[in-house]
Amino acid sequence: MSPSEATPLNPPSPLPEASPDAIIIGGGPAGLMAAETLLDAGRAVMLYDAMPSLGRKFLMAGKSGLNLTHAEPAERLLERYGPARPRLEAALAAFDAEAVRGFAAGLGIETFVGSSGRVFPVGFKAAPMLRAWLHRLRAKGLKIRVRHRWLGFDAGDLVFAGPDGRRVVPRAPALVLALGGASWPKLGSDGAWAAALRERDVAINPFGPANCGFDVAWSPVFRNRFAGQPVKPVAVEWNGRRVRGEFVVTENGIEGGAVYPLASGLAARLASGGRAVLSLDLMPGRTEADIATALARPQGRHSLTDHLRRTIGLDGVRAGLLREGAGGDLGGPEAIARRVKALPLALERPRPLAEAISTTGGVALDALDGNWMLRALPGIFCAGEMVDWDAPTGGYLLTACLALGRAAGRGAGHWLDAA
């Protein structure tokens, strides 16, 4: 058994003999990367986390196959970050998709590129990678305190709720906050830190769901028959953007990879009181004319359900969606073909914030300087999902968290060097 396999994820760390050069609050990928960057610069680092063990959301992401990054051209990858790209570009250029794969390889984790271009570790699991990473960080001298929830500041010091109650810790010369967004609070990301920073005049944008599902007013018949079933292949279009992939019908609505890239804009539209109606292409590989021609063949004594299956291969949940969207008579071949290629689906509301894979909002990008230091609080740096940027699933979230953790760690190192 290798040392990385034998090391538990959160063994207790001894008290440091001297005050650290830097404190990290948050033990997710961004915080761990900031810690390693500072350790590699020869700095003494202490890391605090609210949970009993580190990397809880990282481990949850790995349950369905840990998607580390995406093997697409750098320009295309940068486009995925939308309006935040100008601020993130330098950090992502310094730690890009290839760097993520190299980082995994340095931990003894082999990766491969899937058919979709997504990059996964062989074995797909997050735990071996996290275990190896923590083993390496401890070997470099990282000290860790778990079960310490950051409450804010007491004058210049840091206040934690620890296992033995309230604890005040002197602030180190550099502080990196990597506290996550406001989704999955049971894993430690609840956004409660925002109040402490607002009190210190840090601009915090309201949290909102991103990479989330949406409620749809399904009929009871459709819900009972199709909840839990994947819809594929399908293309989803909204506001001029088209995403091809798949989604899942849930009891309440829809969720999945074809929906998540559009989620932030859809949620914002609904929050403003507007309507959000998706256009579903149930057969993205065929043209409307081709479908209409096939449907025009004699139906004979076959039911329409059989005719759809026999002529164009539309059945199951996709045929159910077609009927659900029509709300009655489907019409003739041309009308059916139009619906198959552009079926409207009205969304009611995003799923609750706690269910979102990630969130928008958090520390405003303008509140941070080029080294990811808070302008209002010199010596305090921010990284990861607590900063207000957004990215779709597909490895983009994790790539940016690692890149921003590294950038904030380097910024903190420069601050210490200049002190």
Short mmCIF file of C-alpha atoms in Angstrom, two decimals:
data_model
loop_
_atom_site.label_atom_id
_atom_site.label_comp_id
_atom_site.label_asym_id
_atom_site.label_seq_id
_atom_site.Cartn_x
_atom_site.Cartn_y
_atom_site.Cartn_z
CA MET A 1 0.00 0.00 0.00
CA SER A 2 1.41 3.38 -0.97
CA PRO A 3 1.71 6.22 1.58
CA SER A 4 -1.01 8.16 -0.28
CA GLU A 5 -3.41 5.20 0.09
CA ALA A 6 -2.59 4.71 3.75
CA THR A 7 -3.07 8.35 4.76
CA PRO A 8 -6.61 9.22 5.93
CA LEU A 9 -8.18 12.35 4.47
CA ASN A 10 -8.11 14.31 7.73
CA PRO A 11 -5.68 13.07 10.38
CA PRO A 12 -5.11 15.61 13.17
CA SER A 13 -2.28 18.07 12.72
CA PRO A 14 -0.06 19.09 15.62
CA LEU A 15 -0.11 22.68 16.74
CA PRO A 16 2.42 24.75 14.81
CA GLU A 17 5.53 25.69 16.72
CA ALA A 18 5.55 29.18 15.23
CA SER A 19 3.01 31.53 13.74
CA PRO A 20 2.39 30.81 10.06
CA ASP A 21 3.31 33.20 7.27
CA ALA A 22 -0.10 32.60 5.69
CA ILE A 23 -3.47 31.28 6.74
CA ILE A 24 -5.83 29.63 4.26
CA ILE A 25 -9.52 29.34 5.11
CA GLY A 26 -11.24 26.71 3.01
CA GLY A 27 -10.05 23.21 2.16
CA GLY A 28 -11.46 22.76 -1.33
CA PRO A 29 -9.39 22.69 -4.53
CA ALA A 30 -8.81 26.47 -4.57
CA GLY A 31 -7.66 26.60 -0.96
CA LEU A 32 -5.43 23.56 -1.31
CA MET A 33 -3.83 24.95 -4.47
CA ALA A 34 -3.20 28.30 -2.75
CA ALA A 35 -1.62 26.43 0.15
CA GLU A 36 0.65 24.39 -2.10
CA THR A 37 1.73 27.47 -4.03
CA LEU A 38 2.78 29.18 -0.81
CA LEU A 39 4.46 26.06 0.56
CA ASP A 40 6.48 25.75 -2.64
CA ALA A 41 7.63 29.33 -2.07
CA GLY A 42 9.03 28.30 1.31
CA ARG A 43 6.22 29.76 3.42
CA ALA A 44 4.72 28.28 6.58
CA VAL A 45 1.01 27.72 6.04
CA MET A 46 -1.93 26.85 8.29
CA LEU A 47 -5.26 25.81 6.73
CA TYR A 48 -8.64 25.95 8.46
CA ASP A 49 -11.85 24.29 7.27
CA ALA A 50 -15.35 24.13 8.72
CA MET A 51 -15.99 20.47 7.90
CA PRO A 52 -14.63 17.34 9.61
CA SER A 53 -12.59 16.55 6.49
CA LEU A 54 -11.30 18.45 3.47
CA GLY A 55 -12.53 18.54 -0.10
CA ARG A 56 -16.10 17.42 0.56
CA LYS A 57 -17.59 19.00 -2.56
CA PHE A 58 -14.64 17.75 -4.61
CA LEU A 59 -15.40 14.22 -3.44
CA MET A 60 -19.09 14.64 -4.22
CA ALA A 61 -18.22 15.73 -7.77
CA GLY A 62 -16.20 12.56 -8.15
CA LYS A 63 -19.13 10.29 -7.33
CA SER A 64 -20.45 10.56 -10.88
CA GLY A 65 -16.97 10.55 -12.46
CA LEU A 66 -14.51 13.31 -11.63
CA ASN A 67 -14.32 15.69 -14.60
CA LEU A 68 -10.99 17.48 -14.12
CA THR A 69 -10.85 19.72 -17.17
CA HIS A 70 -11.59 19.83 -20.90
CA ALA A 71 -9.19 19.05 -23.74
CA GLU A 72 -10.33 21.72 -26.17
CA PRO A 73 -8.29 24.55 -27.72
CA ALA A 74 -7.29 27.23 -25.23
CA GLU A 75 -9.31 29.94 -26.98
CA ARG A 76 -12.47 27.85 -26.82
CA LEU A 77 -11.88 27.03 -23.17
CA LEU A 78 -11.49 30.71 -22.31
CA GLU A 79 -14.77 31.50 -24.07
CA ARG A 80 -16.57 29.28 -21.57
CA TYR A 81 -16.06 31.89 -18.85
CA GLY A 82 -18.16 34.53 -20.58
CA PRO A 83 -18.04 38.06 -19.15
CA ALA A 84 -15.50 37.04 -16.48
CA ARG A 85 -12.95 35.93 -19.08
CA PRO A 86 -10.86 39.17 -19.07
CA ARG A 87 -10.24 38.82 -15.33
CA LEU A 88 -9.65 35.07 -15.34
CA GLU A 89 -7.59 34.83 -18.51
CA ALA A 90 -4.14 35.41 -16.99
CA ALA A 91 -4.73 32.86 -14.24
CA LEU A 92 -6.08 30.30 -16.73
CA ALA A 93 -3.22 30.89 -19.15
CA ALA A 94 -0.77 30.22 -16.32
CA PHE A 95 -2.57 27.05 -15.25
CA ASP A 96 -4.49 25.66 -18.21
CA ALA A 97 -6.01 22.29 -19.06
CA GLU A 98 -2.64 20.73 -19.78
CA ALA A 99 -1.33 22.02 -16.47
CA VAL A 100 -4.29 20.39 -14.71
CA ARG A 101 -3.40 17.06 -16.33
CA GLY A 102 0.24 17.54 -15.38
CA PHE A 103 -0.81 18.33 -11.81
CA ALA A 104 -2.80 15.08 -11.67
CA ALA A 105 0.13 13.15 -13.12
CA GLY A 106 2.39 14.58 -10.40
CA LEU A 107 0.06 12.99 -7.87
CA GLY A 108 0.32 9.65 -9.62
CA ILE A 109 -3.11 9.99 -11.22
CA GLU A 110 -3.29 9.04 -14.89
CA THR A 111 -5.90 10.87 -16.98
CA PHE A 112 -7.63 10.29 -20.29
CA VAL A 113 -9.77 12.30 -22.71
CA GLY A 114 -13.32 11.05 -23.16
CA SER A 115 -15.28 11.14 -26.40
CA SER A 116 -16.81 14.48 -25.42
CA GLY A 117 -13.39 16.06 -24.85
CA ARG A 118 -13.76 15.94 -21.09
CA VAL A 119 -10.74 14.84 -19.09
CA PHE A 120 -11.14 12.23 -16.36
CA PRO A 121 -8.78 10.37 -14.05
CA VAL A 122 -8.44 6.68 -14.87
CA GLY A 123 -10.82 5.11 -12.40
CA PHE A 124 -12.98 8.28 -12.40
CA LYS A 125 -12.76 8.70 -8.62
CA ALA A 126 -11.82 11.82 -6.66
CA ALA A 127 -10.74 10.16 -3.40
CA PRO A 128 -7.39 8.75 -4.61
CA MET A 129 -6.40 12.13 -6.02
CA LEU A 130 -7.42 14.03 -2.88
CA ARG A 131 -5.67 11.51 -0.65
CA ALA A 132 -2.43 11.76 -2.63
CA TRP A 133 -2.64 15.56 -2.66
CA LEU A 134 -3.13 15.84 1.10
CA HIS A 135 -0.28 13.43 1.69
CA ARG A 136 1.99 15.61 -0.45
CA LEU A 137 0.86 18.84 1.22
CA ARG A 138 1.52 17.47 4.70
CA ALA A 139 4.93 16.31 3.58
CA LYS A 140 5.62 19.90 2.52
CA GLY A 141 4.64 21.12 5.97
CA LEU A 142 0.97 22.11 5.71
CA LYS A 143 -0.77 22.31 9.10
CA ILE A 144 -4.52 21.69 9.11
CA ARG A 145 -7.35 22.52 11.48
CA VAL A 146 -10.73 20.96 10.63
CA ARG A 147 -14.06 21.67 12.35
CA HIS A 148 -13.19 25.36 12.47
CA ARG A 149 -15.91 27.53 10.92
CA TRP A 150 -14.80 31.07 10.19
CA LEU A 151 -17.15 33.64 11.77
CA GLY A 152 -15.38 36.85 10.83
CA PHE A 153 -12.98 39.34 12.39
CA ASP A 154 -12.29 40.52 15.91
CA ALA A 155 -10.37 43.72 15.29
CA GLY A 156 -7.54 42.36 13.15
CA ASP A 157 -7.79 38.76 14.32
CA LEU A 158 -9.80 35.84 12.98
CA VAL A 159 -12.74 34.32 14.84
CA PHE A 160 -13.64 30.65 14.47
CA ALA A 161 -16.29 28.38 15.91
CA GLY A 162 -14.16 25.38 16.83
CA PRO A 163 -14.72 22.05 18.57
CA ASP A 164 -14.22 23.77 21.95
CA GLY A 165 -16.26 26.87 21.18
CA ARG A 166 -15.30 30.34 20.05
CA ARG A 167 -11.63 30.73 19.19
CA VAL A 168 -9.71 33.87 18.23
CA VAL A 169 -6.66 33.30 16.08
CA PRO A 170 -4.10 36.05 15.34
CA ARG A 171 -4.17 36.94 11.66
CA ALA A 172 -1.09 35.89 9.72
CA PRO A 173 0.68 38.42 7.46
CA ALA A 174 -1.21 36.92 4.49
CA LEU A 175 -4.71 35.45 4.46
CA VAL A 176 -6.30 33.53 1.56
CA LEU A 177 -10.05 32.99 1.65
CA ALA A 178 -11.36 30.09 -0.43
CA LEU A 179 -14.76 29.65 1.17
CA GLY A 180 -16.86 28.44 -1.76
CA GLY A 181 -20.16 29.74 -3.04
CA ALA A 182 -23.63 29.18 -1.59
CA SER A 183 -24.63 25.80 -3.01
CA TRP A 184 -24.50 22.42 -1.29
CA PRO A 185 -24.43 23.89 2.25
CA LYS A 186 -24.30 20.41 3.78
CA LEU A 187 -20.83 20.09 2.23
CA GLY A 188 -19.67 23.38 3.74
CA SER A 189 -20.48 26.00 1.08
CA ASP A 190 -23.28 28.11 2.49
CA GLY A 191 -22.19 31.67 1.67
CA ALA A 192 -22.41 32.71 5.34
CA TRP A 193 -18.99 34.37 5.04
CA ALA A 194 -20.48 37.17 2.92
CA ALA A 195 -21.72 39.12 5.95
CA ALA A 196 -18.26 39.36 7.50
CA LEU A 197 -16.79 40.79 4.31
CA ARG A 198 -19.67 43.22 3.72
CA GLU A 199 -19.00 44.62 7.20
CA ARG A 200 -15.49 45.44 5.97
CA ASP A 201 -16.80 47.27 2.87
CA VAL A 202 -16.12 44.46 0.41
CA ALA A 203 -18.57 44.47 -2.51
CA ILE A 204 -20.57 41.22 -2.52
CA ASN A 205 -22.95 40.44 -5.37
CA PRO A 206 -26.14 38.50 -4.51
CA PHE A 207 -25.92 34.74 -4.85
CA GLY A 208 -27.91 32.98 -7.54
CA PRO A 209 -28.07 29.43 -8.89
CA ALA A 210 -25.84 28.33 -11.76
CA ASN A 211 -25.51 24.92 -13.36
CA CYS A 212 -28.91 24.09 -11.95
CA GLY A 213 -32.16 22.41 -12.88
CA PHE A 214 -35.52 24.10 -13.44
CA ASP A 215 -39.12 23.44 -12.51
CA VAL A 216 -41.58 22.62 -15.30
CA ALA A 217 -45.35 22.24 -14.89
CA TRP A 218 -45.54 18.62 -16.05
CA SER A 219 -48.91 16.97 -16.34
CA PRO A 220 -49.39 14.18 -13.76
CA VAL A 221 -49.48 11.56 -16.52
CA PHE A 222 -46.15 12.69 -18.01
CA ARG A 223 -44.49 13.04 -14.60
CA ASN A 224 -45.56 9.62 -13.40
CA ARG A 225 -44.45 7.92 -16.60
CA PHE A 226 -41.18 9.64 -17.44
CA ALA A 227 -39.62 11.15 -14.28
CA GLY A 228 -36.02 9.97 -14.03
CA GLN A 229 -35.59 9.24 -17.74
CA PRO A 230 -32.82 10.82 -19.85
CA VAL A 231 -33.68 12.70 -23.03
CA LYS A 232 -31.01 12.04 -25.67
CA PRO A 233 -29.95 13.00 -28.17
CA VAL A 234 -31.41 16.47 -27.88
CA ALA A 235 -30.42 20.05 -28.61
CA VAL A 236 -31.60 22.88 -26.37
CA GLU A 237 -31.75 26.45 -27.64
CA TRP A 238 -32.38 29.70 -25.83
CA ASN A 239 -31.56 33.32 -26.53
CA GLY A 240 -29.61 32.43 -29.68
CA ARG A 241 -27.44 29.78 -28.03
CA ARG A 242 -27.74 26.09 -28.87
CA VAL A 243 -26.41 23.24 -26.72
CA ARG A 244 -26.44 19.65 -27.88
CA GLY A 245 -26.33 16.80 -25.38
CA GLU A 246 -28.87 15.36 -23.00
CA PHE A 247 -30.96 16.19 -19.95
CA VAL A 248 -33.02 14.26 -17.44
CA VAL A 249 -36.73 14.62 -16.76
CA THR A 250 -37.26 14.97 -13.01
CA GLU A 251 -40.44 14.96 -10.98
CA ASN A 252 -40.24 18.74 -10.81
CA GLY A 253 -38.74 19.62 -14.21
CA ILE A 254 -35.42 19.11 -15.97
CA GLU A 255 -31.71 19.01 -15.19
CA GLY A 256 -28.53 17.93 -16.94
CA GLY A 257 -25.66 18.81 -19.21
CA ALA A 258 -27.70 20.30 -22.06
CA VAL A 259 -29.39 22.69 -19.61
CA TYR A 260 -26.55 23.75 -17.32
CA PRO A 261 -24.65 25.95 -19.82
CA LEU A 262 -27.80 28.08 -20.21
CA ALA A 263 -28.77 28.06 -16.54
CA SER A 264 -27.31 31.37 -15.36
CA GLY A 265 -29.04 33.37 -18.06
CA LEU A 266 -32.30 31.50 -17.63
CA ALA A 267 -32.27 32.02 -13.86
CA ALA A 268 -31.54 35.73 -14.29
CA ARG A 269 -34.40 36.09 -16.77
CA LEU A 270 -36.83 34.41 -14.41
CA ALA A 271 -35.57 36.45 -11.43
CA SER A 272 -36.30 39.65 -13.36
CA GLY A 273 -39.89 38.56 -13.95
CA GLY A 274 -39.38 37.56 -17.56
CA ARG A 275 -40.39 34.34 -19.31
CA ALA A 276 -37.89 31.61 -20.09
CA VAL A 277 -38.99 29.23 -22.83
CA LEU A 278 -36.54 26.68 -24.18
CA SER A 279 -36.72 25.37 -27.73
CA LEU A 280 -36.08 21.62 -27.86
CA ASP A 281 -34.82 19.89 -30.97
CA LEU A 282 -35.82 16.29 -30.28
CA MET A 283 -34.02 14.97 -33.36
CA PRO A 284 -30.90 17.12 -33.85
CA GLY A 285 -29.52 14.75 -36.47
CA ARG A 286 -32.39 15.17 -38.93
CA THR A 287 -33.87 18.12 -40.83
CA GLU A 288 -37.46 19.28 -40.55
CA ALA A 289 -38.07 18.45 -44.23
CA ASP A 290 -36.68 14.94 -43.79
CA ILE A 291 -38.91 14.33 -40.79
CA ALA A 292 -42.00 15.66 -42.56
CA THR A 293 -41.33 13.46 -45.61
CA ALA A 294 -40.95 10.37 -43.47
CA LEU A 295 -44.13 11.11 -41.52
CA ALA A 296 -46.10 11.60 -44.75
CA ARG A 297 -45.87 7.89 -45.48
CA PRO A 298 -49.23 6.11 -45.13
CA GLN A 299 -50.05 5.43 -41.52
CA GLY A 300 -52.47 2.63 -42.29
CA ARG A 301 -54.00 1.04 -39.24
CA HIS A 302 -51.04 1.90 -37.02
CA SER A 303 -51.52 4.28 -34.10
CA LEU A 304 -49.76 7.63 -34.24
CA THR A 305 -47.42 6.39 -31.51
CA ASP A 306 -46.41 3.44 -33.69
CA HIS A 307 -46.19 5.69 -36.76
CA LEU A 308 -43.75 8.04 -35.01
CA ARG A 309 -41.63 5.10 -33.90
CA ARG A 310 -41.66 3.31 -37.27
CA THR A 311 -41.02 6.31 -39.51
CA ILE A 312 -38.67 8.59 -37.56
CA GLY A 313 -37.66 6.53 -34.54
CA LEU A 314 -39.30 8.87 -32.04
CA ASP A 315 -40.59 7.03 -29.01
CA GLY A 316 -40.39 6.86 -25.23
CA VAL A 317 -39.71 10.07 -23.35
CA ARG A 318 -39.07 12.13 -26.51
CA ALA A 319 -42.47 11.14 -27.91
CA GLY A 320 -43.94 11.94 -24.50
CA LEU A 321 -42.38 15.41 -24.60
CA LEU A 322 -43.84 15.96 -28.06
CA ARG A 323 -47.34 15.17 -26.82
CA GLU A 324 -46.84 17.15 -23.62
CA GLY A 325 -45.78 20.22 -25.60
CA ALA A 326 -48.60 19.97 -28.11
CA GLY A 327 -51.24 19.78 -25.41
CA GLY A 328 -53.71 18.12 -27.78
CA ASP A 329 -53.88 17.23 -31.48
CA LEU A 330 -50.38 16.99 -32.95
CA GLY A 331 -51.58 17.92 -36.44
CA GLY A 332 -50.25 16.67 -39.75
CA PRO A 333 -46.72 15.69 -40.81
CA GLU A 334 -45.52 19.28 -41.31
CA ALA A 335 -46.87 20.44 -37.94
CA ILE A 336 -45.35 17.45 -36.15
CA ALA A 337 -42.00 18.02 -37.88
CA ARG A 338 -41.97 21.67 -36.76
CA ARG A 339 -42.63 20.65 -33.16
CA VAL A 340 -40.01 17.91 -33.22
CA LYS A 341 -37.39 20.44 -34.34
CA ALA A 342 -38.53 23.36 -32.14
CA LEU A 343 -40.67 22.21 -29.23
CA PRO A 344 -41.29 25.03 -26.73
CA LEU A 345 -40.76 24.19 -23.06
CA ALA A 346 -41.65 26.86 -20.52
CA LEU A 347 -39.59 26.95 -17.33
CA GLU A 348 -41.18 28.14 -14.10
CA ARG A 349 -38.27 28.71 -11.74
CA PRO A 350 -34.75 27.46 -11.00
CA ARG A 351 -34.37 24.75 -8.42
CA PRO A 352 -33.38 25.96 -4.93
CA LEU A 353 -29.93 27.46 -4.47
CA ALA A 354 -28.86 24.62 -2.18
CA GLU A 355 -29.32 22.15 -5.06
CA ALA A 356 -27.26 24.07 -7.61
CA ILE A 357 -23.94 22.63 -8.70
CA SER A 358 -22.46 26.12 -8.43
CA THR A 359 -23.59 29.68 -7.84
CA THR A 360 -23.26 33.11 -9.34
CA GLY A 361 -22.57 36.05 -7.06
CA GLY A 362 -20.03 36.44 -4.30
CA VAL A 363 -17.03 38.75 -4.10
CA ALA A 364 -17.25 41.23 -6.99
CA LEU A 365 -14.38 40.98 -9.44
CA ASP A 366 -13.86 44.73 -9.16
CA ALA A 367 -13.27 44.32 -5.41
CA LEU A 368 -10.05 42.43 -6.19
CA ASP A 369 -6.81 43.70 -7.67
CA GLY A 370 -4.68 41.92 -10.26
CA ASN A 371 -3.15 39.69 -7.56
CA TRP A 372 -6.62 38.63 -6.30
CA MET A 373 -6.20 40.75 -3.18
CA LEU A 374 -9.18 42.58 -1.72
CA ARG A 375 -8.75 46.30 -2.38
CA ALA A 376 -10.54 47.12 0.88
CA LEU A 377 -8.47 44.66 2.95
CA PRO A 378 -4.78 44.60 2.04
CA GLY A 379 -3.14 41.25 2.67
CA ILE A 380 -6.39 39.29 2.21
CA PHE A 381 -6.80 37.31 -1.01
CA CYS A 382 -9.78 35.43 -2.48
CA ALA A 383 -9.98 32.38 -4.71
CA GLY A 384 -12.39 29.85 -6.13
CA GLU A 385 -16.17 29.88 -6.20
CA MET A 386 -16.53 32.61 -3.59
CA VAL A 387 -15.58 35.09 -6.35
CA ASP A 388 -18.33 36.16 -8.75
CA TRP A 389 -17.49 34.26 -11.93
CA ASP A 390 -19.45 31.54 -13.61
CA ALA A 391 -18.61 28.53 -15.77
CA PRO A 392 -20.52 25.54 -17.11
CA THR A 393 -19.88 21.99 -16.04
CA GLY A 394 -17.45 19.98 -18.11
CA GLY A 395 -14.31 20.54 -16.05
CA TYR A 396 -14.40 24.32 -16.40
CA LEU A 397 -15.37 24.94 -12.78
CA LEU A 398 -12.58 22.83 -11.36
CA THR A 399 -10.00 24.16 -13.82
CA ALA A 400 -10.72 27.76 -12.81
CA CYS A 401 -10.80 26.94 -9.09
CA LEU A 402 -7.34 25.41 -9.34
CA ALA A 403 -6.06 28.28 -11.49
CA LEU A 404 -7.46 30.96 -9.16
CA GLY A 405 -6.13 29.15 -6.09
CA ARG A 406 -2.69 29.21 -7.65
CA ALA A 407 -3.05 32.88 -8.64
CA ALA A 408 -4.19 33.91 -5.16
CA GLY A 409 -1.37 31.90 -3.60
CA ARG A 410 1.15 33.62 -5.86
CA GLY A 411 -0.41 36.99 -5.00
CA ALA A 412 -0.09 36.25 -1.31
CA GLY A 413 3.51 35.19 -1.86
CA HIS A 414 4.32 38.48 -3.61
CA TRP A 415 2.70 40.35 -0.71
CA LEU A 416 4.86 38.51 1.80
CA ASP A 417 7.99 39.09 -0.29
CA ALA A 418 7.30 42.83 -0.33
CA ALA A 419 6.62 43.05 3.41
#
